[in-house]
Short mmCIF file of C-alpha atoms and ligand atoms in Angstrom, two decimals:
data_model
loop_
_atom_site.label_atom_id
_atom_site.label_comp_id
_atom_site.label_asym_id
_atom_site.label_seq_id
_atom_site.Cartn_x
_atom_site.Cartn_y
_atom_site.Cartn_z
CA MET X 1 118.07 75.27 100.27
CA ILE X 2 120.66 73.83 102.07
CA THR X 3 124.10 74.89 102.67
CA ASP X 4 127.03 73.07 101.67
CA ARG X 5 128.42 72.81 105.20
CA VAL X 6 125.24 71.85 106.70
CA ARG X 7 125.05 68.78 103.52
CA GLU X 8 128.48 67.52 104.77
CA ALA X 9 127.97 67.74 108.26
CA ALA X 10 124.20 66.08 108.57
CA PRO X 11 125.55 62.86 108.02
CA ARG X 12 128.07 62.89 110.27
CA LEU X 13 126.39 64.21 113.75
CA GLY X 14 125.76 60.95 115.19
CA GLU X 15 123.08 61.92 117.49
CA VAL X 16 120.02 63.23 115.83
CA PRO X 17 117.65 64.77 116.19
CA ALA X 18 120.06 67.93 116.06
CA TYR X 19 119.76 71.46 115.38
CA VAL X 20 122.42 72.62 113.05
CA TYR X 21 122.96 76.57 112.25
CA ASP X 22 125.57 77.86 109.59
CA LEU X 23 127.01 80.94 111.18
CA PRO X 24 129.01 81.48 108.24
CA ALA X 25 125.56 81.72 106.32
CA LEU X 26 123.84 84.02 109.13
CA ASP X 27 126.80 86.09 108.99
CA ASP X 28 126.81 86.83 105.09
CA HIS X 29 123.23 87.20 104.74
CA VAL X 30 122.63 89.77 107.51
CA ALA X 31 126.25 91.77 106.29
CA ARG X 32 123.88 91.88 102.69
CA VAL X 33 120.78 93.05 104.51
CA ARG X 34 123.15 95.85 106.25
CA ARG X 35 124.74 97.12 103.07
CA ALA X 36 120.94 97.20 101.49
CA LEU X 37 119.67 99.50 103.94
CA PRO X 38 121.75 103.14 104.21
CA GLY X 39 121.27 105.25 106.47
CA VAL X 40 118.23 103.05 108.23
CA GLU X 41 118.80 101.27 111.53
CA LEU X 42 118.55 98.00 111.53
CA TYR X 43 117.41 96.12 114.73
CA TYR X 44 116.84 92.20 115.17
CA ALA X 45 113.66 91.29 116.92
CA VAL X 46 114.98 88.42 119.31
CA LYS X 47 111.67 87.14 119.64
CA ALA X 48 112.41 85.06 115.96
CA ASN X 49 115.62 83.42 117.84
CA PRO X 50 117.01 84.16 120.95
CA ASP X 51 120.22 81.53 120.61
CA ALA X 52 123.45 83.32 122.00
CA GLU X 53 125.80 82.08 119.25
CA LEU X 54 123.05 83.74 116.56
CA LEU X 55 122.97 87.02 118.77
CA ARG X 56 126.52 87.03 118.40
CA VAL X 57 126.85 87.07 114.76
CA LEU X 58 123.98 89.65 114.05
CA ALA X 59 125.31 91.71 116.86
CA GLY X 60 128.49 92.51 114.31
CA HIS X 61 125.91 93.98 112.00
CA VAL X 62 122.80 95.10 113.67
CA ASP X 63 122.50 98.51 115.19
CA GLY X 64 120.34 97.43 118.15
CA PHE X 65 118.14 94.68 119.45
CA GLU X 66 114.21 94.61 120.07
CA VAL X 67 113.35 92.79 122.94
CA SER X 68 109.70 91.86 124.40
CA SER X 69 109.83 90.94 127.58
CA ALA X 70 112.03 90.83 131.08
CA GLY X 71 113.30 87.59 129.92
CA GLU X 72 114.74 88.78 126.44
CA HIS X 73 115.75 91.90 128.28
CA ALA X 74 118.02 90.38 130.89
CA HIS X 75 119.40 87.69 128.24
CA VAL X 76 120.25 90.28 125.83
CA SER X 77 121.67 93.14 127.90
CA ALA X 78 124.05 90.18 129.79
CA LEU X 79 125.22 89.31 126.20
CA PHE X 80 125.61 92.88 124.87
CA PRO X 81 125.66 95.27 128.06
CA ASP X 82 126.32 98.22 125.83
CA ARG X 83 123.91 97.60 122.87
CA PRO X 84 120.63 99.66 122.24
CA LEU X 85 117.62 97.79 122.97
CA ALA X 86 114.28 98.78 121.98
CA LEU X 87 111.59 97.54 124.59
CA GLY X 88 108.12 96.24 123.43
CA GLY X 89 105.09 93.87 124.11
CA PRO X 90 101.76 94.02 124.44
CA GLY X 91 101.42 93.62 128.04
CA LYS X 92 104.26 95.14 129.98
CA THR X 93 104.25 94.79 133.98
CA ASP X 94 105.46 97.83 135.84
CA ALA X 95 108.77 95.70 136.42
CA GLU X 96 109.44 95.69 132.89
CA LEU X 97 108.50 99.52 132.39
CA ARG X 98 111.14 100.07 134.76
CA LEU X 99 114.22 98.38 132.45
CA PRO X 100 116.52 100.48 131.04
CA CYS X 101 116.40 100.68 127.35
CA HIS X 102 117.19 103.14 124.27
CA ARG X 103 113.50 103.43 123.51
CA LEU X 104 110.08 102.08 125.56
CA HIS X 105 107.47 101.43 122.72
CA VAL X 106 104.32 102.30 124.79
CA GLU X 107 101.06 100.43 123.51
CA SER X 108 98.13 102.65 125.13
CA PRO X 109 97.41 105.67 127.31
CA ASN X 110 97.05 103.21 130.57
CA GLU X 111 100.51 102.12 129.82
CA LEU X 112 101.83 105.02 129.40
CA ARG X 113 100.52 106.45 132.75
CA ARG X 114 101.93 103.41 134.48
CA LEU X 115 105.06 104.27 133.30
CA LEU X 116 105.00 107.89 134.55
CA ALA X 117 104.23 106.86 137.69
CA THR X 118 107.33 104.98 137.82
CA GLY X 119 109.28 108.03 138.01
CA ARG X 120 112.09 106.92 135.74
CA ALA X 121 112.89 108.92 132.57
CA ALA X 122 112.00 107.15 129.42
CA ASP X 123 112.65 108.12 125.42
CA VAL X 124 109.24 106.58 123.91
CA LEU X 125 107.98 105.51 120.73
CA LEU X 126 104.12 105.14 120.50
CA ARG X 127 103.24 101.72 118.85
CA LEU X 128 100.39 102.88 116.61
CA SER X 129 97.74 100.67 115.08
CA PRO X 130 96.75 102.85 111.84
CA ASP X 131 93.65 101.86 109.88
CA LEU X 132 96.08 100.92 106.57
CA PRO X 133 95.13 98.00 104.25
CA VAL X 134 97.67 95.15 104.72
CA GLU X 135 97.13 92.81 101.35
CA GLY X 136 99.19 89.64 101.17
CA ALA X 137 100.11 89.31 104.65
CA ALA X 138 101.05 85.92 106.20
CA LEU X 139 99.73 87.23 109.49
CA THR X 140 97.98 90.53 110.47
CA MET X 141 98.56 92.12 113.76
CA SER X 142 94.76 93.00 114.31
CA GLY X 143 93.84 92.98 117.62
CA PRO X 144 95.13 94.99 121.07
CA PHE X 145 98.69 96.06 119.35
CA GLY X 146 99.30 99.56 119.61
CA MET X 147 96.93 102.63 119.93
CA ASP X 148 94.19 104.08 116.99
CA GLU X 149 94.22 107.99 116.58
CA GLU X 150 92.18 108.30 120.09
CA GLY X 151 94.72 106.75 122.13
CA VAL X 152 97.60 108.85 120.64
CA ARG X 153 95.34 112.17 121.53
CA GLU X 154 95.20 110.81 124.77
CA CYS X 155 98.86 110.00 125.18
CA LEU X 156 100.02 113.26 123.61
CA PRO X 157 99.60 115.86 126.20
CA LEU X 158 101.09 113.41 129.31
CA PHE X 159 104.89 113.65 127.45
CA GLY X 160 107.31 116.11 129.16
CA GLU X 161 111.17 116.25 130.05
CA ARG X 162 111.14 112.93 131.93
CA VAL X 163 109.15 110.90 129.52
CA ARG X 164 109.97 112.33 126.18
CA LEU X 165 108.12 111.12 123.17
CA ARG X 166 110.81 110.49 119.95
CA GLY X 167 108.35 109.11 117.35
CA THR X 168 105.91 106.43 116.47
CA HIS X 169 106.41 102.47 115.87
CA THR X 170 104.35 100.09 113.80
CA HIS X 171 104.53 96.36 113.27
CA LEU X 172 101.65 95.75 110.71
CA ALA X 173 101.71 92.20 109.47
CA SER X 174 104.12 89.48 108.63
CA GLY X 175 105.17 88.08 105.52
CA LEU X 176 105.14 91.29 103.32
CA GLU X 177 107.56 91.94 100.32
CA ALA X 178 109.00 95.17 100.03
CA PRO X 179 106.98 96.98 97.51
CA GLN X 180 103.51 96.46 100.30
CA LEU X 181 106.11 97.55 102.81
CA LEU X 182 106.77 100.53 100.86
CA ARG X 183 103.40 101.36 100.18
CA LEU X 184 102.69 101.45 104.11
CA ALA X 185 106.10 103.40 104.71
CA ARG X 186 105.01 106.07 102.63
CA THR X 187 102.07 106.92 104.70
CA LEU X 188 103.87 106.22 108.15
CA LEU X 189 107.00 108.39 107.31
CA ASP X 190 104.51 110.85 106.14
CA THR X 191 104.57 112.43 109.61
CA GLU X 192 106.13 115.42 111.48
CA HIS X 193 107.82 112.83 113.91
CA ASP X 194 111.78 112.65 114.02
CA GLU X 195 112.23 109.15 114.45
CA VAL X 196 110.03 106.59 112.98
CA ASN X 197 110.19 102.32 113.65
CA LEU X 198 108.39 100.69 111.11
CA GLY X 199 108.42 97.33 112.42
CA GLY X 200 109.66 93.76 110.78
CA GLY X 201 107.57 91.51 108.68
CA MET X 202 109.58 90.83 106.00
CA ALA X 203 108.70 88.28 104.06
CA VAL X 204 109.99 84.63 103.93
CA SER X 205 108.87 82.00 101.50
CA TYR X 206 108.49 78.38 102.73
CA THR X 207 107.31 77.02 99.05
CA SER X 208 110.21 78.21 97.67
CA PRO X 209 113.03 79.27 99.90
CA GLU X 210 115.23 80.97 97.09
CA ASP X 211 113.08 83.37 96.43
CA ARG X 212 114.11 86.11 99.21
CA PHE X 213 112.92 89.15 100.44
CA ASP X 214 114.01 92.21 97.97
CA TRP X 215 116.00 94.11 100.68
CA ARG X 216 118.03 96.49 98.01
CA ALA X 217 114.52 97.47 96.78
CA TYR X 218 113.41 98.23 100.51
CA GLY X 219 116.39 99.94 100.87
CA ILE X 220 116.35 102.26 97.91
CA GLY X 221 112.63 102.69 98.93
CA LEU X 222 113.35 103.74 102.08
CA GLY X 223 116.08 106.13 100.88
CA ALA X 224 113.53 107.68 98.49
CA LEU X 225 110.66 108.43 101.27
CA ARG X 226 112.75 108.99 104.36
CA ARG X 227 112.70 113.07 104.91
CA GLU X 228 116.00 115.04 105.74
CA GLY X 229 116.87 114.22 109.15
CA GLN X 230 114.11 111.81 110.14
CA ARG X 231 115.62 108.80 111.96
CA VAL X 232 114.09 105.47 110.42
CA ARG X 233 114.56 102.31 111.81
CA VAL X 234 113.38 98.47 111.16
CA GLU X 235 113.33 95.16 113.19
CA PRO X 236 112.94 92.13 110.95
CA GLY X 237 113.36 89.01 112.82
CA ARG X 238 112.15 86.10 110.83
CA ALA X 239 113.65 86.91 107.45
CA LEU X 240 117.07 87.55 109.23
CA THR X 241 117.30 84.16 111.27
CA ALA X 242 114.89 81.93 109.23
CA TYR X 243 117.48 80.61 106.58
CA CYS X 244 120.70 79.70 108.85
CA GLY X 245 118.74 76.92 110.98
CA PHE X 246 118.63 73.34 109.76
CA TYR X 247 116.60 70.23 111.88
CA VAL X 248 118.83 67.44 111.07
CA THR X 249 116.72 64.15 111.65
CA ARG X 250 116.80 60.43 110.59
CA VAL X 251 114.25 58.09 109.38
CA VAL X 252 113.00 55.45 112.05
CA ASP X 253 110.51 53.32 109.92
CA VAL X 254 108.53 53.84 106.62
CA ARG X 255 105.10 52.30 105.62
CA ARG X 256 101.93 52.60 103.84
CA VAL X 257 98.55 52.66 105.22
CA ARG X 258 95.63 52.59 103.16
CA GLY X 259 97.78 53.82 100.33
CA GLU X 260 99.64 56.60 102.08
CA ALA X 261 103.28 56.57 102.22
CA TYR X 262 104.51 57.82 105.23
CA ALA X 263 107.97 58.42 106.65
CA ILE X 264 108.52 58.70 110.28
CA VAL X 265 111.57 60.24 111.70
CA LEU X 266 113.32 60.82 115.06
CA GLY X 267 112.02 63.88 116.95
CA GLY X 268 108.95 65.54 115.62
CA THR X 269 107.20 68.83 115.76
CA HIS X 270 107.73 69.41 119.23
CA HIS X 271 111.14 70.45 118.25
CA LEU X 272 109.92 72.28 114.90
CA ARG X 273 106.77 73.72 115.35
CA THR X 274 106.52 76.05 112.49
CA PRO X 275 105.09 74.03 109.92
CA VAL X 276 101.94 73.17 112.21
CA THR X 277 101.38 76.68 113.29
CA LYS X 278 101.91 77.91 109.63
CA GLY X 279 99.78 75.26 108.19
CA HIS X 280 102.86 74.75 105.76
CA ASP X 281 105.14 71.68 104.03
CA GLN X 282 108.54 72.52 105.80
CA PRO X 283 111.27 72.29 102.67
CA PHE X 284 113.41 69.24 103.45
CA GLU X 285 116.18 67.49 101.39
CA VAL X 286 116.56 63.69 102.19
CA LEU X 287 120.72 62.48 102.52
CA PRO X 288 120.54 58.82 101.07
CA THR X 289 122.57 57.54 104.58
CA GLY X 290 120.07 54.64 104.67
CA ASP X 291 119.80 51.05 103.63
CA GLY X 292 116.58 49.83 104.85
CA PRO X 293 112.87 49.39 103.49
CA ALA X 294 111.89 52.47 101.15
CA VAL X 295 108.75 54.31 100.20
CA GLU X 296 108.49 56.61 96.99
CA GLY X 297 106.09 58.79 95.53
CA ALA X 298 103.81 61.29 97.38
CA VAL X 299 105.27 60.65 100.98
CA THR X 300 104.32 62.73 104.11
CA MET X 301 106.95 62.94 106.40
CA VAL X 302 105.97 62.56 110.26
CA GLY X 303 107.50 62.63 113.72
CA GLN X 304 107.51 60.59 116.77
CA LEU X 305 104.34 62.06 118.47
CA CYS X 306 101.31 60.18 119.23
CA THR X 307 98.87 62.80 117.24
CA PRO X 308 98.22 63.02 113.67
CA LYS X 309 98.98 66.62 114.08
CA ASP X 310 103.03 65.78 114.11
CA VAL X 311 103.35 66.79 110.50
CA PHE X 312 105.95 68.16 108.65
CA ALA X 313 105.14 67.99 104.99
CA ARG X 314 102.21 66.46 103.02
CA ASN X 315 102.64 64.07 100.09
CA ILE X 316 106.02 65.30 98.64
CA ALA X 317 107.15 63.44 95.66
CA THR X 318 110.41 62.13 97.02
CA LYS X 319 111.89 58.45 98.16
CA VAL X 320 112.84 57.86 101.67
CA ARG X 321 114.69 55.09 102.89
CA VAL X 322 114.92 53.80 106.85
CA GLY X 323 118.17 55.12 107.71
CA ASP X 324 118.08 57.93 105.53
CA THR X 325 119.12 61.47 106.98
CA VAL X 326 116.45 64.16 106.84
CA VAL X 327 117.53 67.80 106.82
CA PHE X 328 114.57 69.98 107.37
CA ALA X 329 115.48 73.75 106.40
CA MET X 330 114.21 77.18 107.40
CA ALA X 331 114.36 76.18 110.66
CA GLY X 332 116.25 79.23 112.07
CA ALA X 333 113.31 81.32 113.67
CA TYR X 334 110.15 80.72 115.34
CA ALA X 335 110.95 77.29 115.24
CA TRP X 336 112.74 75.59 118.36
CA ASN X 337 111.95 78.41 120.52
CA ILE X 338 108.61 78.44 119.97
CA SER X 339 108.10 74.53 120.32
CA HIS X 340 106.06 72.44 122.55
CA HIS X 341 109.35 69.92 123.81
CA ASP X 342 108.12 68.52 126.69
CA PHE X 343 105.70 66.72 125.34
CA LEU X 344 105.71 63.12 124.99
CA MET X 345 109.37 63.23 127.04
CA HIS X 346 111.38 62.48 123.78
CA PRO X 347 115.08 63.56 124.14
CA LYS X 348 115.77 66.92 123.23
CA PRO X 349 117.90 67.60 120.20
CA GLY X 350 121.50 68.50 120.34
CA PHE X 351 122.78 72.15 119.11
CA HIS X 352 125.63 72.70 116.68
CA TYR X 353 127.21 75.83 115.06
CA LEU X 354 128.98 75.68 112.03
CA GLY X 355 131.91 78.00 111.61
C1 PLP G 1 107.42 89.76 116.00
C2 PLP G 1 107.87 91.22 116.05
C3 PLP G 1 108.90 91.83 114.87
C4 PLP G 1 109.24 90.81 114.35
O1 PLP G 1 108.79 90.11 113.23
P1 PLP G 1 109.19 89.03 111.77
O2 PLP G 1 107.92 89.03 111.23
O3 PLP G 1 110.03 88.02 112.70
O4 PLP G 1 109.78 90.07 111.45
C5 PLP G 1 109.29 92.92 114.83
N1 PLP G 1 108.57 93.76 115.42
C6 PLP G 1 107.62 93.81 116.59
C7 PLP G 1 106.77 94.59 117.39
C8 PLP G 1 107.22 92.23 116.61
O5 PLP G 1 106.09 91.91 117.53
#
């Protein structure tokens, strides 16, 4: 769960809390994903983590980036001016619709009309919200994302020479395993369109971090489903970067309150919001750097925020001493960048890049 590089570096950081990114681990992981998907275009969904150091590693392997705002567009274009960008997002402004990109993911007939009104040329994928069963997802993208069959029918006659229809885009759910994604892909690739973006959403298990998404099975499956000449693209976020990020902190107090054991660490979920938003226990390892008082047994790991919601993990069998180093793993995606870090005005974490 914790790489050797991080286990070695964490106790020596000095100032904590800090984010530590294992860049060689990211490099290896994404290289393996790339190899598992021959003939499939691989984009990275930047919203999972837009950290420039991570993007530089990713850029060595991916074909392009999926951006969902003018901010992400500016950030990625400045770093990699020549990389293909796919621009999506459910509520694009007219200014966003004017941004240069390789593919524009159009979400509704009204958005397409606004795009046409800008007068720009664009290569468009229509974002579909197909009526397909999605079992076992961590999060289903139901709601306003994309269009139904009626919306597609409304869009088709609007395309022309300047704004061209290239194909379809879907991103149906997050947390899907390869067989589930392949079942969806079977339907989505059965189309006359020459280009299909299947989205992201590949499963990441926070309860058993060693269980990784089966990229090989997915690549083999897509190879079998893909029609000759059909251009297939995927745009994972979480499953690419989740594993390379670590939130390192230190135990500042331990206590028992009405029988419950707590370890309080520096920082909190305002730096690592993932366990609160997903309602899971963030996996962690305790490195025995402390010599203070201890608690043992079912320990709940909390941060410095004055709210009962500031919980990283509940009732985990462990022993913790004041001064111990705690390394929360799987903090490389939807972690720092989704966190409310100004709440309570504690110091910001440092950022360290191992490589
Ligand atoms: C969030 C998102 C992704 C990435 O999803 P992951 O679950 O991080 O893989 C890809 N495409 C779209 C359109 C998204 O909104």
